[in-house]
C-alpha positions as a Python dict, from the first residue, in 0.01 Angstrom:
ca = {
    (1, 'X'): (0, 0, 0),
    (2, 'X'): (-194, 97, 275),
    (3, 'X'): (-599, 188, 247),
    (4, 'X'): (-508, 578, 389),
    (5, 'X'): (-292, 608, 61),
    (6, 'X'): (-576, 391, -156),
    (7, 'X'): (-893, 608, -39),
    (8, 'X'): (-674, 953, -61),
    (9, 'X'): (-608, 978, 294),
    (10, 'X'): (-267, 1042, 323),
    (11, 'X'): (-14, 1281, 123),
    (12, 'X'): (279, 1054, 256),
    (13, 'X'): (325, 865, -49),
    (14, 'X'): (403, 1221, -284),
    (15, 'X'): (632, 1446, -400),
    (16, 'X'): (546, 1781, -437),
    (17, 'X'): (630, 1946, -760),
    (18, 'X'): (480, 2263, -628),
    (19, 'X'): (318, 2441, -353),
    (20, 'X'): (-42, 2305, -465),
    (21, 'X'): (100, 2003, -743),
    (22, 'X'): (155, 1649, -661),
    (23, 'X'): (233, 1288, -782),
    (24, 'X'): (352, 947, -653),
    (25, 'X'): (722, 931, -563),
    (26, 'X'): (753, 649, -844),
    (27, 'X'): (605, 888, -1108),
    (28, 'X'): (821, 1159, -1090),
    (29, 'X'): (1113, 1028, -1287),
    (30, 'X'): (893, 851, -1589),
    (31, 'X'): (712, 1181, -1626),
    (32, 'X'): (949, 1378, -1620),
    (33, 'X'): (1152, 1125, -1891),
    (34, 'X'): (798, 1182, -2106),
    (35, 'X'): (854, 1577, -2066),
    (36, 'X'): (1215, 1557, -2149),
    (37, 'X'): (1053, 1348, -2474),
    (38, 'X'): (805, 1613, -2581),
    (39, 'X'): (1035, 1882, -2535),
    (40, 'X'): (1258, 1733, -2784),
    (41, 'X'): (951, 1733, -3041),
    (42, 'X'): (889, 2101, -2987),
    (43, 'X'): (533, 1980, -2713),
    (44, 'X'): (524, 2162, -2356),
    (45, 'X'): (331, 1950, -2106),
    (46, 'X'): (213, 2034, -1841),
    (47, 'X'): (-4, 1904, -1531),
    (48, 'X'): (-357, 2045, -1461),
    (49, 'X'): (-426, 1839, -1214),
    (50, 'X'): (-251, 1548, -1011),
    (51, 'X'): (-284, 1405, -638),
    (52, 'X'): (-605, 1475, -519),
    (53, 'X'): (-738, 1391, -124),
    (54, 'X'): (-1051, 1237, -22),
    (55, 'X'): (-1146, 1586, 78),
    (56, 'X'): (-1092, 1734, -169),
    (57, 'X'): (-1294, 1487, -383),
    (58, 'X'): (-1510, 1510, -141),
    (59, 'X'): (-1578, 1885, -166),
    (60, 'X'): (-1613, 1848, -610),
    (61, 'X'): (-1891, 1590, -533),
    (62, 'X'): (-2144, 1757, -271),
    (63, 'X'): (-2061, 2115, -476),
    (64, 'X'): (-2199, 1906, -741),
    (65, 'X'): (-2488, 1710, -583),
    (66, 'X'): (-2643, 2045, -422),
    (67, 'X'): (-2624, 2237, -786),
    (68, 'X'): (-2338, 2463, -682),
    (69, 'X'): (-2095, 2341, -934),
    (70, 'X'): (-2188, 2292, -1288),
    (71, 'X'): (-2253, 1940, -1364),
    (72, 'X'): (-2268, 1808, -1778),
    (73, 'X'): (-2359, 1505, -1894),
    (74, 'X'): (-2215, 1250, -2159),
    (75, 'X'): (-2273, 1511, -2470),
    (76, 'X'): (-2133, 1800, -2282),
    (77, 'X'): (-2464, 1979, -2191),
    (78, 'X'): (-2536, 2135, -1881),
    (79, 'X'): (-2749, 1938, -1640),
    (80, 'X'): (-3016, 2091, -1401),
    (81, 'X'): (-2937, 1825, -1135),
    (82, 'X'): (-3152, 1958, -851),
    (83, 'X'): (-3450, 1839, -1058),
    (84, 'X'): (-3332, 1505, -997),
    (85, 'X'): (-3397, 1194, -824),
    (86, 'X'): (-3069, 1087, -574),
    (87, 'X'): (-3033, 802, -780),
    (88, 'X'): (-3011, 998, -1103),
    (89, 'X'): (-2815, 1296, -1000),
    (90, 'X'): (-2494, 1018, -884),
    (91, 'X'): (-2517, 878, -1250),
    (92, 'X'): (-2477, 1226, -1381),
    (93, 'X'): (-2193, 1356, -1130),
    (94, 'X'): (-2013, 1013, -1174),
    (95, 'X'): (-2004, 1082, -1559),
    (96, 'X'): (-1711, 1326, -1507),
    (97, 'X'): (-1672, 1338, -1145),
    (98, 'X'): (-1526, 1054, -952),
    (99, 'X'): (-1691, 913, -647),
    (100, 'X'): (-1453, 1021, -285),
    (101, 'X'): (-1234, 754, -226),
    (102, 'X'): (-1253, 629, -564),
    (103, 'X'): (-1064, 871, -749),
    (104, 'X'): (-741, 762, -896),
    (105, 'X'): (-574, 1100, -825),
    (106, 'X'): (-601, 989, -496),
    (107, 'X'): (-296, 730, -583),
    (108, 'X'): (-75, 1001, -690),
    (109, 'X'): (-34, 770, -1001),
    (110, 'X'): (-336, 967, -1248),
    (111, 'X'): (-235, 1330, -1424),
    (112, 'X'): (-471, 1543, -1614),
    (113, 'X'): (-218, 1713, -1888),
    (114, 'X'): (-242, 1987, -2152),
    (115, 'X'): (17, 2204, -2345),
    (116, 'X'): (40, 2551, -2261),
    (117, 'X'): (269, 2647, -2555),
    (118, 'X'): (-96, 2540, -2744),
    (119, 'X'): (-330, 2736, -2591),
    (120, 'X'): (-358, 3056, -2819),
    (121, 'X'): (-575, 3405, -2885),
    (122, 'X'): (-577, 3431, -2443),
    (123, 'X'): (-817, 3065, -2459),
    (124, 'X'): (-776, 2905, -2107),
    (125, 'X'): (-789, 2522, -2032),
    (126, 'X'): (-1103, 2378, -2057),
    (127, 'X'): (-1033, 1997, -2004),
    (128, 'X'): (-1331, 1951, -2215),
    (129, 'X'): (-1291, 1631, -2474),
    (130, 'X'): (-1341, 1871, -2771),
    (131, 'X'): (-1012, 2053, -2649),
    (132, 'X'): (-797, 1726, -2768),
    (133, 'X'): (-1032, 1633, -3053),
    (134, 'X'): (-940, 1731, -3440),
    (135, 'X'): (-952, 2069, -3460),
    (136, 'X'): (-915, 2162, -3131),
    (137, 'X'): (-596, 2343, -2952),
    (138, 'X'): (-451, 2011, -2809),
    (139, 'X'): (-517, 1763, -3114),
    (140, 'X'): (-154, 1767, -3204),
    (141, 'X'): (-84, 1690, -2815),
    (142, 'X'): (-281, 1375, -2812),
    (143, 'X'): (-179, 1250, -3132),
    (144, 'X'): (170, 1259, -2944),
    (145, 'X'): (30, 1095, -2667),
    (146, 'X'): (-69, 813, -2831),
    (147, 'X'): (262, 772, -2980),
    (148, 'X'): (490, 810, -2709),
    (149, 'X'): (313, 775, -2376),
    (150, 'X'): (308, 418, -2362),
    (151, 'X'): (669, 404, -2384),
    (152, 'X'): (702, 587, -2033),
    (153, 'X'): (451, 393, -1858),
    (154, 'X'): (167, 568, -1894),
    (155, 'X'): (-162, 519, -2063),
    (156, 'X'): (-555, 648, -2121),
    (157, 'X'): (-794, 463, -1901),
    (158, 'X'): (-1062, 684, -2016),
    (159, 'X'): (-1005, 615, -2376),
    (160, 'X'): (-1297, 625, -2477),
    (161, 'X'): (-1716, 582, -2328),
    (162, 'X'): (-1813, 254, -2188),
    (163, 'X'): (-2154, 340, -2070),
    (164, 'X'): (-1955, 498, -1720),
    (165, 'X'): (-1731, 777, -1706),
    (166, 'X'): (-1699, 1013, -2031),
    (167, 'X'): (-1406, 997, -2228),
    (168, 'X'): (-1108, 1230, -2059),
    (169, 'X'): (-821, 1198, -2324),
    (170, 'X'): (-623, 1445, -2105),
    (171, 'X'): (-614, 1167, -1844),
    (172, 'X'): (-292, 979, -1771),
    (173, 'X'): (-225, 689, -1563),
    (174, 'X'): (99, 494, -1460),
    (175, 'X'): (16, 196, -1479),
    (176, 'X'): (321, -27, -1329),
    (177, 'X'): (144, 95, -987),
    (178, 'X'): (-206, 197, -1074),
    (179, 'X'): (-306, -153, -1160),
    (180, 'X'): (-160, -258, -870),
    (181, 'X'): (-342, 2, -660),
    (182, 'X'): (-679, -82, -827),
    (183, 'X'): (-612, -481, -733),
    (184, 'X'): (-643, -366, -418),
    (185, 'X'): (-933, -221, -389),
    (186, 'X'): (-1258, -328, -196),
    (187, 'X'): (-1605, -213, -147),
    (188, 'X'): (-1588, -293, 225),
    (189, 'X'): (-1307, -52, 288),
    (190, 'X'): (-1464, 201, 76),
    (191, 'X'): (-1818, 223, 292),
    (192, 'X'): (-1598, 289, 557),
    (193, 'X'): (-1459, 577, 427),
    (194, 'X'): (-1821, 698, 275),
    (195, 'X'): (-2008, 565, 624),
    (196, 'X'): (-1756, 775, 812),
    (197, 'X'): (-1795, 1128, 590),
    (198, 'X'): (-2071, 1372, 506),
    (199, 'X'): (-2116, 1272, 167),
    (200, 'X'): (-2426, 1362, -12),
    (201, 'X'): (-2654, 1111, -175),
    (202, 'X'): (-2463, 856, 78),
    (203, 'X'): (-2794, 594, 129),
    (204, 'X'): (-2844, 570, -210),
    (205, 'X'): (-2481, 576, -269),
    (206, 'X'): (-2391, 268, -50),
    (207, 'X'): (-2679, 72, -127),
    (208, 'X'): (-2564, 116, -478),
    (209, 'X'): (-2216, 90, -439),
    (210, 'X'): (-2117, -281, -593),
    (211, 'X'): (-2300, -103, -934),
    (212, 'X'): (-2121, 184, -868),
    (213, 'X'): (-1828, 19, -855),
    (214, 'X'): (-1861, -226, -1178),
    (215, 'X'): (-1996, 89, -1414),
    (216, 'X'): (-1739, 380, -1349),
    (217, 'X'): (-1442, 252, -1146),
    (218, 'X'): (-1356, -86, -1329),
    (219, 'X'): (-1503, -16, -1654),
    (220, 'X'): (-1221, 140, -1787),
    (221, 'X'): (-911, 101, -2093),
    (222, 'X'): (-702, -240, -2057),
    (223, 'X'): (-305, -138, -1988),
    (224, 'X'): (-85, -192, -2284),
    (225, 'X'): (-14, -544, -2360),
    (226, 'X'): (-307, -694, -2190),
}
């Protein structure tokens, strides 16, 4: 695996299930084996999100860090983040909002899902936690989920809040590859990538990467079995 595909440099690892949707090669058949599976139990799934480049990542965090894109914090409330010290405003974009070159979209491996079939009275995705919560429009999707996903080779590494990133139960990962792409991984390569990129909050952001690293990028779910 080479550190272009690991930091979201390079699409050459995908297939493209659209013009604007992709996912790892490996992915393609176990997912769709899980669609095949919900279709049988009257659920349509569908992907909201999938492979997603450093640039692109890139783009979500300094929207984010100059106040052009809404950020929210851990109990969904909108935060003013231009009030904010650098330090503080990376804890509160990293709540929801991955770090460039940390993202595990970049992998191809990590799919944010929702039903469309469940989406009713002209309501539009959200990918809010309340949306897959009792009572909301997807709460018979995750209880599926957490059924059957396992059995394809996926699973929730957002589960639930460690004190990192917020819970994201719309978050899938395959995790016969992701764990191996996450073994990987290294803070040395990573300032590269942030060294060599105008990234916002960057000083602050490399001198607190190794924290960084430890509270929202390894603090997540264990894979089945482990």
């Amino acid at each position: 695996m080479s550190n272009s595909i690991l930091y979201g440099q390079s699409e050459q690892h995908l297939s493209w299930l659209s013009d604007k949707l992709a996912i790892h090669q490996a992915v393609v058949t176990p997912w769709q084996q899980l669609c095949q599976q919900a279709k049988r139990d009257g659920i349509e799934l569908e992907i909201a999100s999938g492979f997603r480049s450093f640039e692109r990542q890139l783009s979500i965090w300094n929207g984010k860090f100059n106040g052009e894109l809404t950020v929210k914090d851990i109990n969904n409330q909108v935060v003013n983040i231009e009030q904010l010290p650098d330090s503080e405003r990376i804890n509160e974009i990293l709540t929801f909002s991955a770090l460039p070159g940390t993202s595990r979209h970049h992998w191809g491996t990590d799919i944010d899902i929702y039903s469309p079939s469940l989406l009713t009275n002209g309501k539009t995705l959200q990918l809010e936690p309340w949306e897959y919560q009792a009572g909301g429009p997807f709460a018979t999707l995750s209880d599926w989920l957490q059924q059957h996903a396992a059995d394809y080779g996926f699973y929730f590494p957002y589960d639930k809040y460690r004190g990192g990133v917020a819970p994201e139960p719309w978050h899938l990962s395959y995790f016969p590859l992701a764990q191996q792409f996450q073994q990987q991984f290294n803070s040395k390569d990573l300032t590269h990538y942030l060294q060599s990129n105008d990234i916002m909050g960057k000083d602050v952001i490399i001198k607190q990467l190794d924290t960084i690293l430890t509270q929202y990028v390894f603090n997540i779910g264990q894979i089945p079995n482990e």
